[in-house]
Coordinates of C-alpha atoms in Angstrom, one line a residue:
M1 CA 48.6 -31.2 -2.2
P2 CA 45.8 -28.8 -3.0
Y3 CA 42.4 -30.1 -4.1
P4 CA 40.1 -28.2 -6.5
L5 CA 36.9 -27.3 -4.8
S6 CA 33.4 -26.8 -6.2
R7 CA 32.1 -23.8 -4.3
P8 CA 28.3 -23.6 -4.6
G9 CA 28.3 -19.8 -4.1
Q10 CA 31.2 -18.9 -6.4
I11 CA 31.1 -16.8 -9.5
A12 CA 34.6 -16.1 -11.0
T13 CA 36.8 -15.2 -8.0
D14 CA 34.0 -14.4 -5.6
A15 CA 33.2 -17.5 -3.6
R16 CA 30.1 -15.9 -2.0
A17 CA 28.5 -14.1 -4.9
L18 CA 25.5 -16.4 -5.3
F19 CA 24.9 -16.5 -1.5
Y20 CA 24.4 -12.7 -1.5
K21 CA 22.1 -12.9 -4.5
K22 CA 20.1 -15.6 -2.8
W23 CA 19.8 -13.5 0.3
L24 CA 18.9 -10.4 -1.7
G25 CA 16.3 -12.4 -3.6
E26 CA 14.7 -13.6 -0.3
V27 CA 14.4 -10.0 1.0
L28 CA 12.9 -8.6 -2.3
K29 CA 10.6 -11.6 -2.7
A30 CA 9.3 -11.3 0.9
Y31 CA 8.7 -7.5 0.4
E32 CA 6.9 -7.8 -2.9
Q33 CA 4.7 -10.7 -1.6
A34 CA 3.7 -8.7 1.5
T35 CA 2.9 -5.3 -0.1
V36 CA -0.7 -4.9 -1.2
F37 CA -1.0 -1.2 -2.2
K38 CA 2.2 -0.5 -4.0
S39 CA 1.3 -2.1 -7.2
L40 CA -2.1 -0.5 -7.2
I41 CA -1.0 3.2 -7.3
R42 CA 1.4 5.3 -9.4
N43 CA 5.1 4.6 -9.0
K44 CA 8.1 6.6 -10.1
S45 CA 11.8 6.2 -9.6
I46 CA 14.5 8.9 -9.6
T47 CA 18.3 8.5 -9.6
S48 CA 19.0 11.8 -7.8
G49 CA 17.3 14.7 -6.2
K50 CA 14.9 15.1 -3.4
S51 CA 11.5 15.2 -5.2
G52 CA 9.6 14.0 -8.3
S53 CA 6.8 15.5 -10.4
F54 CA 3.6 13.6 -11.2
P55 CA 1.6 15.3 -14.0
I56 CA -2.2 15.6 -13.7
I57 CA -3.8 16.1 -17.1
G58 CA -7.1 18.1 -17.1
D59 CA -10.2 17.6 -19.3
A60 CA -10.3 18.4 -23.0
P61 CA -12.5 21.3 -24.1
D62 CA -16.0 20.6 -25.5
P63 CA -16.1 19.9 -29.3
K64 CA -18.2 22.1 -31.6
I65 CA -19.6 22.0 -35.1
F66 CA -17.2 23.4 -37.7
V67 CA -19.0 25.7 -40.2
P68 CA -17.1 25.8 -43.5
G69 CA -16.4 29.2 -44.9
V70 CA -17.1 30.8 -41.6
D71 CA -15.1 29.1 -38.8
E72 CA -11.4 28.9 -38.5
L73 CA -9.7 26.4 -36.2
T74 CA -8.2 27.9 -33.2
S75 CA -5.9 26.1 -30.8
Q76 CA -7.7 24.7 -27.8
V77 CA -6.0 24.0 -24.5
I78 CA -6.0 21.0 -22.2
G79 CA -4.9 22.2 -18.7
N80 CA -2.2 20.5 -16.8
E81 CA -1.2 20.4 -13.2
E82 CA 1.5 18.7 -11.2
V83 CA 1.9 17.2 -7.8
I84 CA 5.4 17.2 -6.2
I85 CA 6.2 14.3 -3.9
N86 CA 9.3 14.6 -1.8
I87 CA 11.6 11.8 -0.6
D88 CA 10.8 11.3 3.1
G89 CA 14.3 10.0 3.9
L90 CA 16.0 6.8 4.5
I91 CA 13.6 4.2 5.9
V92 CA 15.5 1.6 7.8
G93 CA 14.8 -1.7 9.5
N94 CA 17.6 -3.6 11.4
V95 CA 18.4 -6.3 13.8
M96 CA 21.7 -7.1 15.5
V97 CA 22.6 -10.8 16.0
Y98 CA 25.3 -11.8 18.5
E99 CA 27.7 -14.1 16.7
L100 CA 27.9 -16.7 19.4
D101 CA 24.1 -17.0 19.4
E102 CA 24.2 -17.5 15.7
W103 CA 26.9 -20.2 16.0
M104 CA 24.9 -22.1 18.6
S105 CA 21.6 -21.8 16.8
E106 CA 20.3 -25.1 15.4
Y107 CA 18.3 -23.3 12.7
D108 CA 19.1 -20.7 10.0
V109 CA 18.9 -17.3 11.7
R110 CA 19.6 -14.8 8.9
S111 CA 17.0 -16.0 6.4
P112 CA 13.9 -15.7 8.7
Y113 CA 15.2 -12.4 10.1
N114 CA 15.7 -11.0 6.6
Q115 CA 12.1 -12.0 5.7
K116 CA 10.7 -10.5 8.9
L117 CA 12.5 -7.2 8.2
A118 CA 11.3 -7.1 4.6
Y119 CA 7.7 -7.9 5.8
Q120 CA 7.8 -5.0 8.2
M121 CA 9.1 -2.7 5.5
A122 CA 6.1 -3.8 3.4
V123 CA 3.7 -3.0 6.2
T124 CA 5.2 0.4 6.6
T125 CA 4.9 1.0 2.8
D126 CA 1.2 -0.1 2.8
R127 CA 0.3 2.0 5.9
A128 CA 1.8 5.1 4.3
I129 CA 0.0 4.5 1.0
A130 CA -3.3 3.7 2.6
A131 CA -3.2 6.8 4.7
E132 CA -2.4 8.9 1.6
I133 CA -5.4 7.3 -0.2
A134 CA -7.6 8.3 2.7
K135 CA -6.2 11.8 2.9
N136 CA -6.8 12.1 -0.8
A137 CA -10.5 11.3 -0.3
L138 CA -10.7 13.8 2.6
N139 CA -9.3 16.5 0.3
G140 CA -11.9 15.7 -2.3
S141 CA -14.8 15.4 0.3
N142 CA -15.3 11.9 -1.0
R143 CA -16.9 9.9 1.7
V144 CA -19.8 7.4 1.7
N145 CA -21.4 6.3 5.0
L146 CA -23.3 3.2 6.0
A147 CA -27.1 3.8 6.2
T148 CA -27.1 3.6 10.0
Q149 CA -24.6 4.1 12.7
K150 CA -22.9 0.9 14.0
A151 CA -20.7 0.5 17.1
T152 CA -18.7 -2.3 15.5
V153 CA -18.3 -3.9 12.1
A154 CA -20.0 -7.1 13.5
L155 CA -23.2 -5.1 13.9
A156 CA -23.1 -3.7 10.3
S157 CA -25.1 -5.8 7.9
A158 CA -23.7 -7.1 4.6
E159 CA -26.6 -5.4 2.8
E160 CA -25.5 -2.0 4.2
L161 CA -21.9 -2.7 3.2
V162 CA -22.9 -3.6 -0.4
D163 CA -25.1 -0.5 -0.7
A164 CA -22.2 1.7 0.5
I165 CA -19.9 0.0 -2.0
F166 CA -22.3 0.8 -4.9
A167 CA -22.6 4.4 -3.6
A168 CA -18.7 4.6 -3.7
A169 CA -18.8 3.4 -7.3
E170 CA -21.4 6.1 -8.1
K171 CA -19.3 8.7 -6.4
L172 CA -16.3 7.8 -8.7
D173 CA -18.6 7.9 -11.7
N174 CA -19.9 11.3 -10.8
N175 CA -16.3 12.4 -10.4
K176 CA -15.6 11.3 -14.0
V177 CA -13.1 8.8 -12.8
M178 CA -13.2 6.4 -15.8
G179 CA -11.0 4.1 -17.8
M180 CA -8.9 2.8 -14.9
E181 CA -9.0 -0.3 -12.8
R182 CA -11.0 0.3 -9.6
Y183 CA -10.0 -1.3 -6.3
L184 CA -11.7 -1.7 -3.0
A185 CA -9.4 -2.4 0.0
V186 CA -11.1 -3.9 3.0
S187 CA -10.0 -5.7 6.2
P188 CA -10.4 -9.4 6.5
T189 CA -13.4 -8.8 8.9
V190 CA -15.2 -6.8 6.3
F191 CA -14.1 -9.1 3.5
Y192 CA -15.6 -12.3 5.1
K193 CA -18.8 -10.5 6.0
L194 CA -19.2 -9.6 2.3
F195 CA -18.2 -13.1 1.3
K196 CA -20.9 -14.7 3.5
Y197 CA -23.5 -12.5 1.9
L198 CA -24.2 -14.8 -1.1
S199 CA -25.6 -12.1 -3.3
A200 CA -22.2 -10.4 -3.2
I201 CA -20.6 -13.3 -5.0
D202 CA -23.6 -14.6 -7.0
K203 CA -23.2 -13.7 -10.7
D204 CA -27.0 -13.3 -11.0
Y205 CA -26.6 -10.2 -8.7
G206 CA -23.6 -8.8 -10.6
G207 CA -20.8 -10.1 -8.4
Q208 CA -18.0 -12.4 -9.3
G209 CA -16.5 -14.9 -6.9
S210 CA -16.1 -18.4 -5.7
I211 CA -17.2 -20.2 -2.6
A212 CA -14.7 -22.9 -3.3
T213 CA -11.7 -20.6 -3.2
G214 CA -13.1 -18.1 -0.8
T215 CA -12.6 -15.1 -3.1
I216 CA -14.7 -12.2 -4.3
L217 CA -13.2 -11.2 -7.6
E218 CA -15.3 -8.1 -8.3
L219 CA -18.2 -6.2 -6.9
A220 CA -19.7 -3.0 -8.3
G221 CA -16.8 -2.7 -10.7
F222 CA -14.2 -2.9 -7.9
K223 CA -11.5 -5.6 -7.6
I224 CA -11.7 -6.6 -4.0
V225 CA -8.4 -6.4 -2.1
K226 CA -8.2 -8.0 1.3
T227 CA -5.5 -6.5 3.6
N228 CA -4.7 -6.6 7.3
T229 CA -3.4 -3.0 6.9
L230 CA -6.9 -1.6 7.4
S231 CA -7.7 -3.8 10.4
P232 CA -6.9 -1.1 13.1
L233 CA -9.6 1.2 11.5
V234 CA -12.6 -1.1 11.5
N235 CA -13.4 -1.0 15.2
I236 CA -12.3 2.1 17.1
P237 CA -11.2 1.2 20.7
D238 CA -12.9 2.4 23.8
S239 CA -10.3 5.1 24.3
G240 CA -12.1 7.0 21.5
S241 CA -9.6 7.4 18.6
V242 CA -6.9 5.7 16.6
T243 CA -4.1 7.3 14.6
F244 CA -3.3 5.2 11.5
G245 CA -0.4 5.3 9.1
V246 CA 3.3 6.1 9.6
D247 CA 5.2 9.1 10.8
L248 CA 8.2 9.6 8.6
S249 CA 8.8 13.3 9.6
G250 CA 12.0 12.7 11.6
D251 CA 14.4 13.8 8.8
G252 CA 12.4 16.3 6.9
G253 CA 9.8 13.8 5.7
Q254 CA 6.0 13.9 6.3
K255 CA 3.4 12.4 8.5
H256 CA 1.4 9.9 6.4
Q257 CA -1.3 9.5 9.0
I258 CA -5.0 10.0 9.6
T259 CA -7.0 10.0 12.9
V260 CA -10.3 8.3 13.3
T261 CA -12.4 9.2 16.3
E262 CA -15.6 7.5 17.6
S263 CA -18.7 9.2 18.7
A264 CA -19.9 9.0 22.3
S265 CA -21.9 5.9 21.4
G266 CA -19.2 4.2 19.4
S267 CA -18.3 3.9 15.8
A268 CA -17.3 1.1 13.3
G269 CA -14.7 3.5 11.8
I270 CA -13.5 3.1 8.3
L271 CA -14.8 0.0 6.5
G272 CA -13.1 0.3 3.1
L273 CA -11.1 2.5 0.7
A274 CA -12.3 2.7 -2.9
F275 CA -9.7 4.1 -5.3
V276 CA -7.9 4.0 -8.7
E277 CA -4.2 4.3 -9.3
D278 CA -4.3 8.1 -9.6
A279 CA -5.3 8.4 -5.9
A280 CA -1.7 8.2 -4.6
A281 CA 1.9 7.7 -5.6
M282 CA 5.2 6.4 -4.4
L283 CA 8.5 8.0 -5.3
T284 CA 11.6 5.9 -5.0
L285 CA 15.2 7.2 -4.9
K286 CA 16.7 3.9 -3.7
D287 CA 15.0 0.5 -4.0
L288 CA 14.8 -1.9 -1.1
T289 CA 18.4 -2.9 -0.3
P290 CA 19.6 -5.4 2.3
E291 CA 23.1 -5.5 3.8
I292 CA 25.0 -7.3 6.6
N293 CA 27.8 -5.5 8.5
Y294 CA 30.0 -7.1 11.1
I295 CA 30.4 -4.9 14.2
P296 CA 33.7 -6.0 15.8
E297 CA 33.2 -4.1 19.1
K298 CA 29.8 -5.8 19.5
L299 CA 31.0 -9.2 18.1
S300 CA 27.7 -9.2 16.2
N301 CA 26.3 -9.0 12.7
L302 CA 24.1 -6.0 12.0
I303 CA 21.4 -7.0 9.4
V304 CA 19.9 -3.9 7.7
V305 CA 17.0 -3.5 5.2
K306 CA 16.6 0.1 3.8
M307 CA 15.1 2.2 1.1
A308 CA 14.7 5.9 0.2
A309 CA 11.1 6.7 -0.7
G310 CA 8.3 9.2 -0.4
F311 CA 4.5 9.0 -0.6
G312 CA 1.8 11.4 -1.5
A313 CA -1.8 11.9 -2.6
L314 CA -2.6 12.8 -6.3
R315 CA -6.1 13.4 -7.8
K316 CA -8.5 14.2 -5.0
E317 CA -11.5 12.8 -7.0
A318 CA -9.8 9.4 -7.4
S319 CA -10.6 7.8 -4.0
V320 CA -13.6 7.4 -1.6
I321 CA -13.8 6.5 2.1
I322 CA -16.5 4.1 3.2
A323 CA -17.2 4.7 6.9
D324 CA -19.6 4.6 9.8
P325 CA -21.6 7.9 9.8
A326 CA -20.6 8.6 13.4
A327 CA -16.8 8.3 12.7
T328 CA -14.8 11.6 12.6
I329 CA -11.9 11.3 10.2
S330 CA -9.1 13.9 9.9
A331 CA -5.7 14.1 8.3
V332 CA -2.6 14.4 10.5
V333 CA -0.2 17.1 9.3

């Protein structure tokens, strides 16, 4: 006789509905936890098409005294511009798992593989955005150097770093970048050098932080963002240069990349990116989506994580590069 079953993944007639949602949730959670830059810039989603428009609103005209009986109000104009960002293409991460290996495995294979794929997608997203923030600063000639040349970050003093951070804040002020949250993205190496410099976290010196939790909340008006994304830029290898970012030009997309070159005597490279949300943008046509397909001829499951997105720079005055004076930085096109 048949027995009624309680199926833990069942909704209505679909016995695996909840299993898929759990798997989807794992991927999205891993992606969102790993991305650093995405939530700090402008984001826009489209449902169709190949590009999206991001408006750039100009300054208002200067006010003037109205003289009654003499003056008449005339319409004044606030200029507008737009930046078009194109979808780079379908960005895909995948891994194929032989079904016999999965059967024999004593641990869950799919969940950690899903999370690894989602993490790498987040790394790609962050590299593209960070490169566009840097390109944006290059377009605006917004660069602040350490006081003296250093061959490595280890040789740079925390005092020099703090001075450069305040100079970056001054640069944004002079660019009239006001009324938005300011962020300073640094590598862990730079972060902990700043952290050890007690005046950077002592409220008496204008910093906010906690020795107990190992955090620097704010410095010179910047929220400090620690990220491994920038680690390749802080010490340029002996070969002389490093290309940073991602190349998504394979299907009509773009190269979201910069090149950092050392001088003959060495360079500490880029030590931080100071920016506001208007520095760059991400355009999404299809959000991050995971799927599993069984490939009969391979007797394997193909695990795929994909999204359709594009990246670009916006307001050229909205970001600043903090770098070693001897580093040569250029955009890759």
